[in-house]
Coordinates of C-alpha atoms in Angstrom, one line a residue:
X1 CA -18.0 8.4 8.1
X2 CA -17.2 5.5 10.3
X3 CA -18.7 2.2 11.2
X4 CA -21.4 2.0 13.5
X5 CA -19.8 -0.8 15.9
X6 CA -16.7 -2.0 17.1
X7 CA -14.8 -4.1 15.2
X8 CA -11.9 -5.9 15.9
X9 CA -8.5 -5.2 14.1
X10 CA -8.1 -8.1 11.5
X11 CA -11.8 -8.4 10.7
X12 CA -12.0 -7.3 6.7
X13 CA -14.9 -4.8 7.8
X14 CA -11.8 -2.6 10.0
X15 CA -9.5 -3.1 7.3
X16 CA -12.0 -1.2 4.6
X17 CA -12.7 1.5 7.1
X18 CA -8.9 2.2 7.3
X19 CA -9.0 2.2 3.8
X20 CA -11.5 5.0 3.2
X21 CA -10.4 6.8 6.3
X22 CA -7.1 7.1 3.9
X23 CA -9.0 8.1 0.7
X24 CA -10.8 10.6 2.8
X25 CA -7.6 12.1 3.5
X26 CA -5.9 12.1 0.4
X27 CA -9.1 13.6 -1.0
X28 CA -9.0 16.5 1.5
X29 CA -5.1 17.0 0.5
X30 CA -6.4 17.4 -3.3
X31 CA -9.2 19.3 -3.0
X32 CA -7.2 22.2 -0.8
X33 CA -4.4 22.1 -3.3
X34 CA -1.6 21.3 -1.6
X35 CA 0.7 19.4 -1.5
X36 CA 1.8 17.4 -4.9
X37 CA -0.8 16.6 -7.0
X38 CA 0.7 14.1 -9.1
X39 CA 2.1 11.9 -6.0
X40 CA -1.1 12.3 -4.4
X41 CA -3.2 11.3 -7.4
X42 CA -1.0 8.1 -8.1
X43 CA -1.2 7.2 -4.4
X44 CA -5.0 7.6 -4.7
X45 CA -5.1 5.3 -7.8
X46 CA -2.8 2.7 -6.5
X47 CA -4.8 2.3 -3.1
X48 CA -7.8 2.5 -4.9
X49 CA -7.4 0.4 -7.5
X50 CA -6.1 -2.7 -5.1
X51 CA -9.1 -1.6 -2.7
X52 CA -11.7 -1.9 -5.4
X53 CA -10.6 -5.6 -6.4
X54 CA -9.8 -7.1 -3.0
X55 CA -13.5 -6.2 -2.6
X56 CA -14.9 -7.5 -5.2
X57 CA -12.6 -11.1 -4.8
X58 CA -12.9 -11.4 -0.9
X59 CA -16.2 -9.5 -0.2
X60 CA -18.9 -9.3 -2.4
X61 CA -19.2 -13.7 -2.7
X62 CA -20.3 -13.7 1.0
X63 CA -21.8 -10.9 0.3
X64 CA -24.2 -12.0 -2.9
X65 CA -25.3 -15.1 -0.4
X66 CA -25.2 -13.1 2.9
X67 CA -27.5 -10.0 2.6
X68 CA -31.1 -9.7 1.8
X69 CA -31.2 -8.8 -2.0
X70 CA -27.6 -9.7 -2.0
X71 CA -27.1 -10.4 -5.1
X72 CA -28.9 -7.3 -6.6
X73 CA -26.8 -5.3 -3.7
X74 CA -23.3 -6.1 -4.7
X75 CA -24.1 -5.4 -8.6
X76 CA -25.0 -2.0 -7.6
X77 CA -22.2 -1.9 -5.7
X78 CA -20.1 -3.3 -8.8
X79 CA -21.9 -1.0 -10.8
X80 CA -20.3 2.0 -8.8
X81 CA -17.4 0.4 -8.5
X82 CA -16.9 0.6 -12.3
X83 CA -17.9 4.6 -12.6
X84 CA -14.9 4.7 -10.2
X85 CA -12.9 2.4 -12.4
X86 CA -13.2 4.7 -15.4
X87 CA -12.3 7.9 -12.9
X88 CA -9.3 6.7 -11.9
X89 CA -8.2 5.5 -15.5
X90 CA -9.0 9.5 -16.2
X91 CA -7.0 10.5 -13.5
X92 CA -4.5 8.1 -14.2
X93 CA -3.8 9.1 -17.8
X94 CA -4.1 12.8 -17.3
X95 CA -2.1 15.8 -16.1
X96 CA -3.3 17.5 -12.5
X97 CA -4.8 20.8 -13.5
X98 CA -6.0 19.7 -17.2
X99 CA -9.9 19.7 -17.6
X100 CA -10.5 15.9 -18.2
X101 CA -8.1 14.8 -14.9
X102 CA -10.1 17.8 -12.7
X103 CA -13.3 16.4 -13.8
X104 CA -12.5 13.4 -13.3
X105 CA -11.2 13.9 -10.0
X106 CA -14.8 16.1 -9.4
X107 CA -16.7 12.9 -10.4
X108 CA -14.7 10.5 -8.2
X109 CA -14.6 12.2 -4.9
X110 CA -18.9 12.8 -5.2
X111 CA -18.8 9.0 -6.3
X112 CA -16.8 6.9 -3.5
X113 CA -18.7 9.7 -0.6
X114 CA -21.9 8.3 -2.1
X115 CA -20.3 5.1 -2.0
X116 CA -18.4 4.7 1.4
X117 CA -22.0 5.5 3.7
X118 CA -23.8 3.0 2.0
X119 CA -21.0 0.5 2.1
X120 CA -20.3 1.4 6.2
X121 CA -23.6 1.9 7.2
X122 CA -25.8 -0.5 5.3
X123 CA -23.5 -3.7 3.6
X124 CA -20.6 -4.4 6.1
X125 CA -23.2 -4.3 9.1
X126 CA -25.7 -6.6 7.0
X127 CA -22.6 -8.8 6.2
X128 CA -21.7 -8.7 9.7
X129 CA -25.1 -10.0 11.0
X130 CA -25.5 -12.9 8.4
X131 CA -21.7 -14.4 9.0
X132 CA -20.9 -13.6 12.4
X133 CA -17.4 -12.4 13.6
X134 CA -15.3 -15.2 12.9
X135 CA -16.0 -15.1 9.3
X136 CA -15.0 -11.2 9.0
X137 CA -11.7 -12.0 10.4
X138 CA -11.4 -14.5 7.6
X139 CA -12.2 -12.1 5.5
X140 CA -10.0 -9.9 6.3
X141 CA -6.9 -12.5 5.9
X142 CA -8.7 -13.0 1.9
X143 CA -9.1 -9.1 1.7
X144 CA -5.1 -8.4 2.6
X145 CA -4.1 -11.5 0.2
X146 CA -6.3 -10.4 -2.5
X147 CA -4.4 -6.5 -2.4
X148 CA -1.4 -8.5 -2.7
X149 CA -2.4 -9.5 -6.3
X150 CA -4.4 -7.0 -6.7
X151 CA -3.6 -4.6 -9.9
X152 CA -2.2 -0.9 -9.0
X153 CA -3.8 0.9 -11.5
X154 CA -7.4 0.6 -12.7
X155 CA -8.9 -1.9 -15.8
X156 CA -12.5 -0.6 -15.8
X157 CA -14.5 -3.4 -18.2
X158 CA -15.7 -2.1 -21.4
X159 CA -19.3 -3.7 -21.0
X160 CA -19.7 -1.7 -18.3
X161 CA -19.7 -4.2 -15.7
X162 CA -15.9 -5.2 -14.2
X163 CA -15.9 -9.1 -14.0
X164 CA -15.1 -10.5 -10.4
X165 CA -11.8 -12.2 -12.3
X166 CA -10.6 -8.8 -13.8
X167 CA -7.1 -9.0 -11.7
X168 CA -7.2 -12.4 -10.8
X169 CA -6.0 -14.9 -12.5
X170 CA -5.0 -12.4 -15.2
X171 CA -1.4 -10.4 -16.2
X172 CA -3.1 -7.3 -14.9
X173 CA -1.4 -6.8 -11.9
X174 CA 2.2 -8.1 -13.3
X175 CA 1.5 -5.9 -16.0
X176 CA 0.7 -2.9 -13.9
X177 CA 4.0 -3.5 -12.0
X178 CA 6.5 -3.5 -14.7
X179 CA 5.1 -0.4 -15.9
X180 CA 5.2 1.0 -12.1
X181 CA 8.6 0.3 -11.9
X182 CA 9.9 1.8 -15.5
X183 CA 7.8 4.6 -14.9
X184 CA 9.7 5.9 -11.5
X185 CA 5.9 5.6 -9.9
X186 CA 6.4 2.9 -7.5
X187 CA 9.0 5.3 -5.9
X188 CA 6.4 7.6 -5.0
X189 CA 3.6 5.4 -3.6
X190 CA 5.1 5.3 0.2
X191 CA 5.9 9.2 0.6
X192 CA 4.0 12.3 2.2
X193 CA 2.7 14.1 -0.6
X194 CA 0.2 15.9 1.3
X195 CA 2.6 19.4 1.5
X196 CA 2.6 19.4 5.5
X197 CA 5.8 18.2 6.5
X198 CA 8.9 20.8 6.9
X199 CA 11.3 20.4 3.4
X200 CA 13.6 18.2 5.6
X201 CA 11.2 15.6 6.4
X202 CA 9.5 15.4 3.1
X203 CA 13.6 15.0 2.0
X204 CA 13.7 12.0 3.8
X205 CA 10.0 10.6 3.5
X206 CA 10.6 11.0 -0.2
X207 CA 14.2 9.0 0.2
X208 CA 12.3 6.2 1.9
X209 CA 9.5 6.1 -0.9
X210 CA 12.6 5.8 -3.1
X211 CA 13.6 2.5 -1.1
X212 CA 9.8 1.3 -2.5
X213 CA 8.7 0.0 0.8
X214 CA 5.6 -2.4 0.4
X215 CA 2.2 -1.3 2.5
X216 CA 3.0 -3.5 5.5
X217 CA -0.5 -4.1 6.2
X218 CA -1.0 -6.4 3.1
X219 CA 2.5 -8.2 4.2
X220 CA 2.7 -11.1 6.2
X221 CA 4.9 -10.5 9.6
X222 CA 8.3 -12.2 8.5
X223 CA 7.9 -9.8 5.1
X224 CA 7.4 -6.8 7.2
X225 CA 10.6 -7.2 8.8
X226 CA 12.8 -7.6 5.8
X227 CA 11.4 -3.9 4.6
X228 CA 13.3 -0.8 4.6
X229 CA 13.2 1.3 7.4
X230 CA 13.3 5.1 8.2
X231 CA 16.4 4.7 9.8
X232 CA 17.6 3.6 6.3
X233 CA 16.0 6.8 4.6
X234 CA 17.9 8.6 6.6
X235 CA 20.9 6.7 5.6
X236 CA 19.7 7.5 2.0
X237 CA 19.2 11.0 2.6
X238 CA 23.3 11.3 3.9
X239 CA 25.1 9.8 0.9
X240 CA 22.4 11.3 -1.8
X241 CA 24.3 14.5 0.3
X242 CA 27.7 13.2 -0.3
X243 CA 27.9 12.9 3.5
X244 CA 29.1 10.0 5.6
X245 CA 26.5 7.4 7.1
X246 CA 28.0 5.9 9.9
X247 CA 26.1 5.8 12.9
X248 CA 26.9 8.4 15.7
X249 CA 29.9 7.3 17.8
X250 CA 29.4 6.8 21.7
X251 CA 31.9 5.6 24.3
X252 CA 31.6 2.0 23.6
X253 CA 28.6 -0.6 23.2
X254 CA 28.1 -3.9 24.5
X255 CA 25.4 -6.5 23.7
X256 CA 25.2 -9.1 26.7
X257 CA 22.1 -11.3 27.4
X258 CA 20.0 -11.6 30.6
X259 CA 18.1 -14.9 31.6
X260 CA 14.0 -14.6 32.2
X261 CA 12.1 -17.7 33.2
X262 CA 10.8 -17.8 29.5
X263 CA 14.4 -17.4 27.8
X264 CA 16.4 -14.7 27.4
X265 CA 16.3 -11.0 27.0
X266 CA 19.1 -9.4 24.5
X267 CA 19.9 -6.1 25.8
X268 CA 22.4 -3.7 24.2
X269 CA 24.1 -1.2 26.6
X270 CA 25.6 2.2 25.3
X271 CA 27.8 4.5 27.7
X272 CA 29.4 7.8 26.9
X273 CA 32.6 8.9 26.1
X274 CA 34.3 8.7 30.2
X275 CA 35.0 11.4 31.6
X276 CA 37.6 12.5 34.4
X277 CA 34.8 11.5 36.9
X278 CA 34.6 8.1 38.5
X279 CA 31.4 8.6 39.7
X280 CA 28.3 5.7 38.7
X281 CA 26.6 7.0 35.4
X282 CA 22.5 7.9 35.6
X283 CA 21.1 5.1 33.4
X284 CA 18.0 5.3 31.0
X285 CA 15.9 2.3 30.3
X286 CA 15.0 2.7 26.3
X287 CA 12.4 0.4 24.3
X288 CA 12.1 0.5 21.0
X289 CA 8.9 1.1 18.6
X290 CA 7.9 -1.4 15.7
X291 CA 4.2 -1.8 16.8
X292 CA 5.0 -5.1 18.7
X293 CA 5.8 -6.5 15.9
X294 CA 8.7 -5.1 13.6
X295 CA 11.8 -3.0 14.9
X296 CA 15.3 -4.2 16.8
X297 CA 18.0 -3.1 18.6
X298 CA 19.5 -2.6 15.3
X299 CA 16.7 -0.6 13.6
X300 CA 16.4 1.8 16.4
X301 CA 19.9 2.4 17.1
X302 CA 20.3 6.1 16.5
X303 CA 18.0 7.4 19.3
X304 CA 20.1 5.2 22.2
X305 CA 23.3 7.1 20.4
X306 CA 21.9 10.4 21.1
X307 CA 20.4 10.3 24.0
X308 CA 23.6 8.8 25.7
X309 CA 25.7 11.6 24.6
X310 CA 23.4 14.1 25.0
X311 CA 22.9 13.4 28.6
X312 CA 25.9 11.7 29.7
X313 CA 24.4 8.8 30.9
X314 CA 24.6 4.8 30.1
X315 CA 21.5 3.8 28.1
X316 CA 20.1 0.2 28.5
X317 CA 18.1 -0.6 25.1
X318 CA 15.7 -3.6 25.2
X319 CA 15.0 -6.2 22.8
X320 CA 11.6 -7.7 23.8
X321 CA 10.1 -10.5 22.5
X322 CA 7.8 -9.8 19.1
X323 CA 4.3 -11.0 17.9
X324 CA 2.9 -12.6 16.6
X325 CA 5.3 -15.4 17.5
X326 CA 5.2 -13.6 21.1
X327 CA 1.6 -12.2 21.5
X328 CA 0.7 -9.6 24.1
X329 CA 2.0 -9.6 26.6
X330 CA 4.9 -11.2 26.4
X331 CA 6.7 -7.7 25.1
X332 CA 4.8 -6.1 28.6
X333 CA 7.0 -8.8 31.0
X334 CA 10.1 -8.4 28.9
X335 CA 10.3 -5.1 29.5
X336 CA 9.4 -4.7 33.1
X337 CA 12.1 -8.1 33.5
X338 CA 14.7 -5.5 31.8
X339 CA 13.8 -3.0 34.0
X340 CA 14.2 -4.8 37.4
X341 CA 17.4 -6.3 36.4
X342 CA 18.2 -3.1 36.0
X343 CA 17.8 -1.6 39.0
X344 CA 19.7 -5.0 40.3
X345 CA 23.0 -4.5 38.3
X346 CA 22.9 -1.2 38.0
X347 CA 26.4 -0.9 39.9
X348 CA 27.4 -4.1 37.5
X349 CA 27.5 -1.8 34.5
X350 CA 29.0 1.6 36.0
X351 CA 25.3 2.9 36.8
X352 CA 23.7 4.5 39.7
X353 CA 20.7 2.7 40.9
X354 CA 19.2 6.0 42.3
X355 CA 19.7 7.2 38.6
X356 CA 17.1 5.5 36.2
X357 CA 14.6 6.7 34.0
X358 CA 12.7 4.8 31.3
X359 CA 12.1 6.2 27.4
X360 CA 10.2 4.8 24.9
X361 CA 9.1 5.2 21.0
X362 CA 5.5 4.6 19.9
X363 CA 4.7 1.3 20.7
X364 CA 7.7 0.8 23.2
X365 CA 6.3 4.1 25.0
X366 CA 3.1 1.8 25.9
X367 CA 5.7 -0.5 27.5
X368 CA 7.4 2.6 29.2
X369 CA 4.5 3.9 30.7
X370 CA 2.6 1.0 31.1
X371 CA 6.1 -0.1 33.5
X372 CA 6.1 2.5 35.4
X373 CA 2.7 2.0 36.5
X374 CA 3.2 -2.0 37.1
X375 CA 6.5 -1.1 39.5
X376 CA 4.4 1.4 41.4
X377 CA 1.4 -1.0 42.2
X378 CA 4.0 -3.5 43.7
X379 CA 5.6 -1.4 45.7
X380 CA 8.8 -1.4 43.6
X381 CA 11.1 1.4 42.3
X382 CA 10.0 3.9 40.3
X383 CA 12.4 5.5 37.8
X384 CA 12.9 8.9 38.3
X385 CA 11.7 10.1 34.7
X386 CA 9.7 8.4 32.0
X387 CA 10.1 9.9 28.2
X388 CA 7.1 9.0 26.1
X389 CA 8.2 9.4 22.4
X390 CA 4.6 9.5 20.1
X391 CA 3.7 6.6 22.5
X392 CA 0.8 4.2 21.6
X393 CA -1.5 4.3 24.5
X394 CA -4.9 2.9 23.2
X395 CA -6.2 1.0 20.6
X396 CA -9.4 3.0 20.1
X397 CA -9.4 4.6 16.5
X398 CA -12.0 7.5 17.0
X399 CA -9.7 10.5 17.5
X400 CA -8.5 13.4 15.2
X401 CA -5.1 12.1 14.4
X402 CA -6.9 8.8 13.2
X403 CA -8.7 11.0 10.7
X404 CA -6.1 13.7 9.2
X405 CA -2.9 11.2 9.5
X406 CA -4.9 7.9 8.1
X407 CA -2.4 8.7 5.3
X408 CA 0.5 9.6 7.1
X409 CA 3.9 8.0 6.1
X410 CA 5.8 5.9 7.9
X411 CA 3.2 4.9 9.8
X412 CA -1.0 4.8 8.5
X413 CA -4.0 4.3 10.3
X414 CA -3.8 1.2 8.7
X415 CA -0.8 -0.3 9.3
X416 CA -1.9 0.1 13.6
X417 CA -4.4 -2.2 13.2
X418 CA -2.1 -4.5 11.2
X419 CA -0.1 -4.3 14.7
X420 CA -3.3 -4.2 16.7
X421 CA -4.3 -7.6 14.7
X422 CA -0.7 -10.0 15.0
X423 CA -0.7 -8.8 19.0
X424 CA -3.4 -9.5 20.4
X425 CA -4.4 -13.2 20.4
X426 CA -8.3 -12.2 22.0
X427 CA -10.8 -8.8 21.9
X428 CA -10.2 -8.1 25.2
X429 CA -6.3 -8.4 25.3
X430 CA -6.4 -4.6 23.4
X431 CA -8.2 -3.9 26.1
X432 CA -6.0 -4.9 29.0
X433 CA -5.1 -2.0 31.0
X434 CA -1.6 -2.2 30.4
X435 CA -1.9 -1.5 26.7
X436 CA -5.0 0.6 27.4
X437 CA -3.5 3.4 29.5
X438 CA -6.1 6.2 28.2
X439 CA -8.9 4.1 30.3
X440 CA -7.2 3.5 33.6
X441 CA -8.5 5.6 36.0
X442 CA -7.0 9.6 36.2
X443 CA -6.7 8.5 40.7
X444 CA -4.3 5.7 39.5
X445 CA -2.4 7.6 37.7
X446 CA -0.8 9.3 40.8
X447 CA 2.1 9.1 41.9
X448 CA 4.3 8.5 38.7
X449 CA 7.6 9.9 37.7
X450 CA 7.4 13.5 35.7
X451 CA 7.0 13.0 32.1
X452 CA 7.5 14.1 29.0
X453 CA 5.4 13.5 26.3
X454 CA 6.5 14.4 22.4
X455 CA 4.5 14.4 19.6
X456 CA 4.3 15.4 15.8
X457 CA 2.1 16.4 13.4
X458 CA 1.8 13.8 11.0
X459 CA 1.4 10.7 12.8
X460 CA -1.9 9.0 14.4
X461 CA -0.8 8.1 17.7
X462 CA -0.8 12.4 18.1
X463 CA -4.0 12.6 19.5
X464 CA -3.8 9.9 22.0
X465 CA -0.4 10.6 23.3
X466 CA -1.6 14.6 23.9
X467 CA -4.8 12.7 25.9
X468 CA -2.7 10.5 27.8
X469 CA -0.6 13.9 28.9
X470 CA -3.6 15.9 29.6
X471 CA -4.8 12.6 31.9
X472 CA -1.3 12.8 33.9
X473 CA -1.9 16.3 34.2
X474 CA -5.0 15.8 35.6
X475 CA -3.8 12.8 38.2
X476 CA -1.4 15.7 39.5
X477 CA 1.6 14.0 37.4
X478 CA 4.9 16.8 36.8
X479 CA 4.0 16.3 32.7
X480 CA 4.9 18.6 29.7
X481 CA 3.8 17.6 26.3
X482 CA 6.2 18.9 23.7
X483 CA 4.4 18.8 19.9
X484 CA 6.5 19.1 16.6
X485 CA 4.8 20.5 13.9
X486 CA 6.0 19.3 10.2
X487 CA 7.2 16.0 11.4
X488 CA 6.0 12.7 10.9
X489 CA 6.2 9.6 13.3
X490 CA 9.8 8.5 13.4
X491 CA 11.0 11.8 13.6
X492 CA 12.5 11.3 17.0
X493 CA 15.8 9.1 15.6
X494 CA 16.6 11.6 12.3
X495 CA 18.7 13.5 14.3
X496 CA 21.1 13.3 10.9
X497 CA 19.4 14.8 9.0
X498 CA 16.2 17.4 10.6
X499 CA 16.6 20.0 13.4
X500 CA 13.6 19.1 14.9
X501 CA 15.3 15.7 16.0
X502 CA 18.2 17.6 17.6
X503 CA 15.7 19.6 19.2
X504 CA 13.2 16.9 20.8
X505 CA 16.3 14.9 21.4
X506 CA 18.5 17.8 23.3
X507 CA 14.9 19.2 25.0
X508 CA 14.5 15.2 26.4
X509 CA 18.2 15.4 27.3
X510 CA 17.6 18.4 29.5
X511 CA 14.6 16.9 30.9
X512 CA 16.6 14.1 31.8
X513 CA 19.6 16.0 33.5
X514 CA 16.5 18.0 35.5
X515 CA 15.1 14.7 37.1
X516 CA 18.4 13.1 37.5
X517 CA 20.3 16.3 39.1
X518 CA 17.3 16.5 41.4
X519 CA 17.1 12.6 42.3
X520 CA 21.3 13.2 43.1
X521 CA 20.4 15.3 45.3
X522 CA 17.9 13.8 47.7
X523 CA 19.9 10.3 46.9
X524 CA 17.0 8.6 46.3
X525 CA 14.6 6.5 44.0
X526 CA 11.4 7.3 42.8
X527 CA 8.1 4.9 44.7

């Protein structure tokens, strides 16, 4: 079930839909079994429980005054709220397989599928109508605040009807929080439960749950940057092991600064251990993922490490300016800035200006690809490879991977629209063809370097990333799109700690030799 319009990604009618989409899924995980039951039922409470009262607190006011029979419409709608109420409290004080938890479970999934139509179809489009689209974007800012206070587990009312105050304003949610944390549960909420990741990603999901990470879509930006990371899980996941941390050594590292018109550009360049050769180094162009808003050169320091000793070859990490401080698309001209300074001072740092690809992670391989396409148009060079790494190449939210990874851990269905909404200042700026790469047109999609696109399982962005390959594919691009089954988004840096990472990272390594061997030897550029 899905909303029957477009909505914009801060407006508190998306941010429900995300919300459901995710209960969907962590319904489906339960009712096939798999997986943990315990984590999964605890995740379903805690999401549920915040979910029911942000409604009630941020909603169903404009609601009452808003609809026709409003008032009568959001006490039915409390009404069911409450049957769900005293579900979850079942489920909550239960074991997974005893009668009264799988009953209750029964009850609630038939409940909140009658529920969710009614409340997509019918009262978010009526509440729509009567308030206009301003007012659901303020709605949305009172919905995220309200989940912020919100209680994580559920206080159904004993008249039968859950006051609108029953977490505000009240000890409910401190209370519920002290008892998450002595109970071990709040170091559950932010893993995979769902039983489809390979044992060594669920090791280090389940070591950055332990970290107890905050939904970064109830978070305000600055807050979202001071949470853990998986680079940090993986840290985690090494001394739990008894094994040593430290980052993977390279050659050397140096951090210099480059001017722009608009300020500076940090940029942090790694190069490989030399070798007897004197020759000028290929270089690789890499920018970082973190939505447009979260991630640094720090953060995303393990897949620059790799790559450069993989391949031999210097590689040029970005930092590009963030939103919302930054909006779109500032990060867009700071990256094709990097790249053409690049190809300037190539010889400046050792490189070889016939030499350079560009690689990028989820939302950094929207400014990979979407810079390769901007150098072409103007007639500039091309680099000879781009890597796409589970890049973010539209913001539309009707595919498959939106659907069976609204759930996914690190990243959710919806923590992108959290992205989506401190990025783009107007509608049509998500629209812009340089974020919007799945609707440019397959004829201008000639000409572009060979690509490779990798994927995983368990992240959203799968879907589009696999479209944007098959559209390459189409414009006559050289394009393989490698997928990794059992993995979740972030997989690409964990090269620590999961064989899949050493694969995708040696497989993009040999990819980049290929186009780099060949561009040697007809000594020249790409465009």
């Amino acid at each position: 079930m899905s909303l029957p319009y477009e909505t914009l990604p801060g407006d508190v009618d998306r941010a429900i839909s995300d919300d459901h989409a995710a209960i969907e899924r962590l319904f489906q995980h339960l009712e096939a079994n798999r997986g943990d039951r315990r984590t999964l039922a605890d995740q379903l409470v805690f999401l549920l429980s915040m979910h029911t009262t942000a409604e009630e607190l941020a909603v169903y006011p404009d609601l009452s005054e808003a609809a026709a029979d409003g008032h009568g419409l959001t006490d039915r709608i409390r009404d069911e709220h409450q049957r769900i109420q005293e579900a979850m409290a079942a489920i909550d004080r239960n074991d997974p397989g005893s009668p009264d938890f799988e009953e209750a479970l029964a009850h609630l999934i038939a409940d909140m599928r009658r529920h969710v139509p009614g409340e997509e179809q019918e009262s978010l489009p009526a509440l729509r109508n009567a308030v206009g689209p301003r007012r659901m974007g303020e709605l949305g800012d009172l919905f995220a605040d309200a989940k912020r206070r919100a209680p994580t587990r559920p206080h159904p009312s004993a008249t039968g009807r859950p006051p609108v105050t029953r977490a505000f304003g009240t000890p409910a949610a401190m209370v519920d929080k002290v008892r998450d944390k002595s109970t071990g549960r709040q170091k559950r909420l932010a893993t995979d439960a769902s039983g489809l990741l390979h044992p060594q990603a669920q090791q280090v999901l389940d070591a950055y749950a332990s970290l107890n990470p905050k939904p970064i879509e109830i978070l305000e930006p600055e807050q979202a940057r001071k949470q853990p990371t998986p680079a940090d899980a993986v840290s985690r996941v090494l001394s739990d092991s008894g094994r040593p941390a430290d980052p993977e050594p390279v050659g050397s590292i140096e951090d210099i600064t480059i001017p722009r018109p608009s300020g500076d550009i940090s940029l942090r360049i790694y190069r490989p251990t030399p070798s007897v050769t004197s020759k000028a180094l290929p270089i690789l162009i890499y920018l970082h993922g973190g939505g447009f808003v979260i991630g640094d050169l720090d953060s995303y320091d393990a897949t620059p490490r790799g790559l450069t000793n993989r391949e031999q070859c210097i590689v040029v990490s970005v930092e590009y300016r963030h939103a919302p401080e930054h909006p779109f698309p500032a990060a867009h001209d700071d990256a094709l800035e990097a790249t053409r300074w690049v190809y300037d001072h190539a010889s400046d740092i050792g490189g070889d200006a016939h030499r350079v690809a560009i690689a990028g992670e989820s939302a950094g391989g929207n400014l990979a690809a979407s810079t390769c396409l901007r150098l072409r148009d103007s007639g500039e060079p091309v680099p000879v490879f781009q890597l796409l790494v589970y890049p973010l190449v539209t913001g539309a939210v009707d595919n498959d991977s939106y659907a069976d990874s609204a759930d996914a851990r690190p990243l959710s269905r919806a923590m992108l629209s959290w992205f989506a909404k401190h990025t783009f200042r107007t509608p049509d700026a998500a629209k812009d063809p340089r974020v919007n790469l799945l609707d440019v047109p397959v004829d201008r999609l000639g000409g572009l370097p060979p690509t490779l696109v990798i994927t995983a399982e368990r992240d959203p962005l799968r879907t589009q990333g696999q479209r944007y390959a098959d559209r390459l594919m189409q414009a006559g691009v050289e394009v393989e799109c490698r997928h990794y089954e059992g993995v979740p988004h972030e997989f690409f840096g964990m090269t620590p700690v999961l064989d899949a990472a050493r694969d995708a990272q040696q497989h993009a390594a040999n990819a980049l030799h290929a186009a780099f061997t060949t561009s040697h030897a007809t000594g020249g550029r790409a465009g």
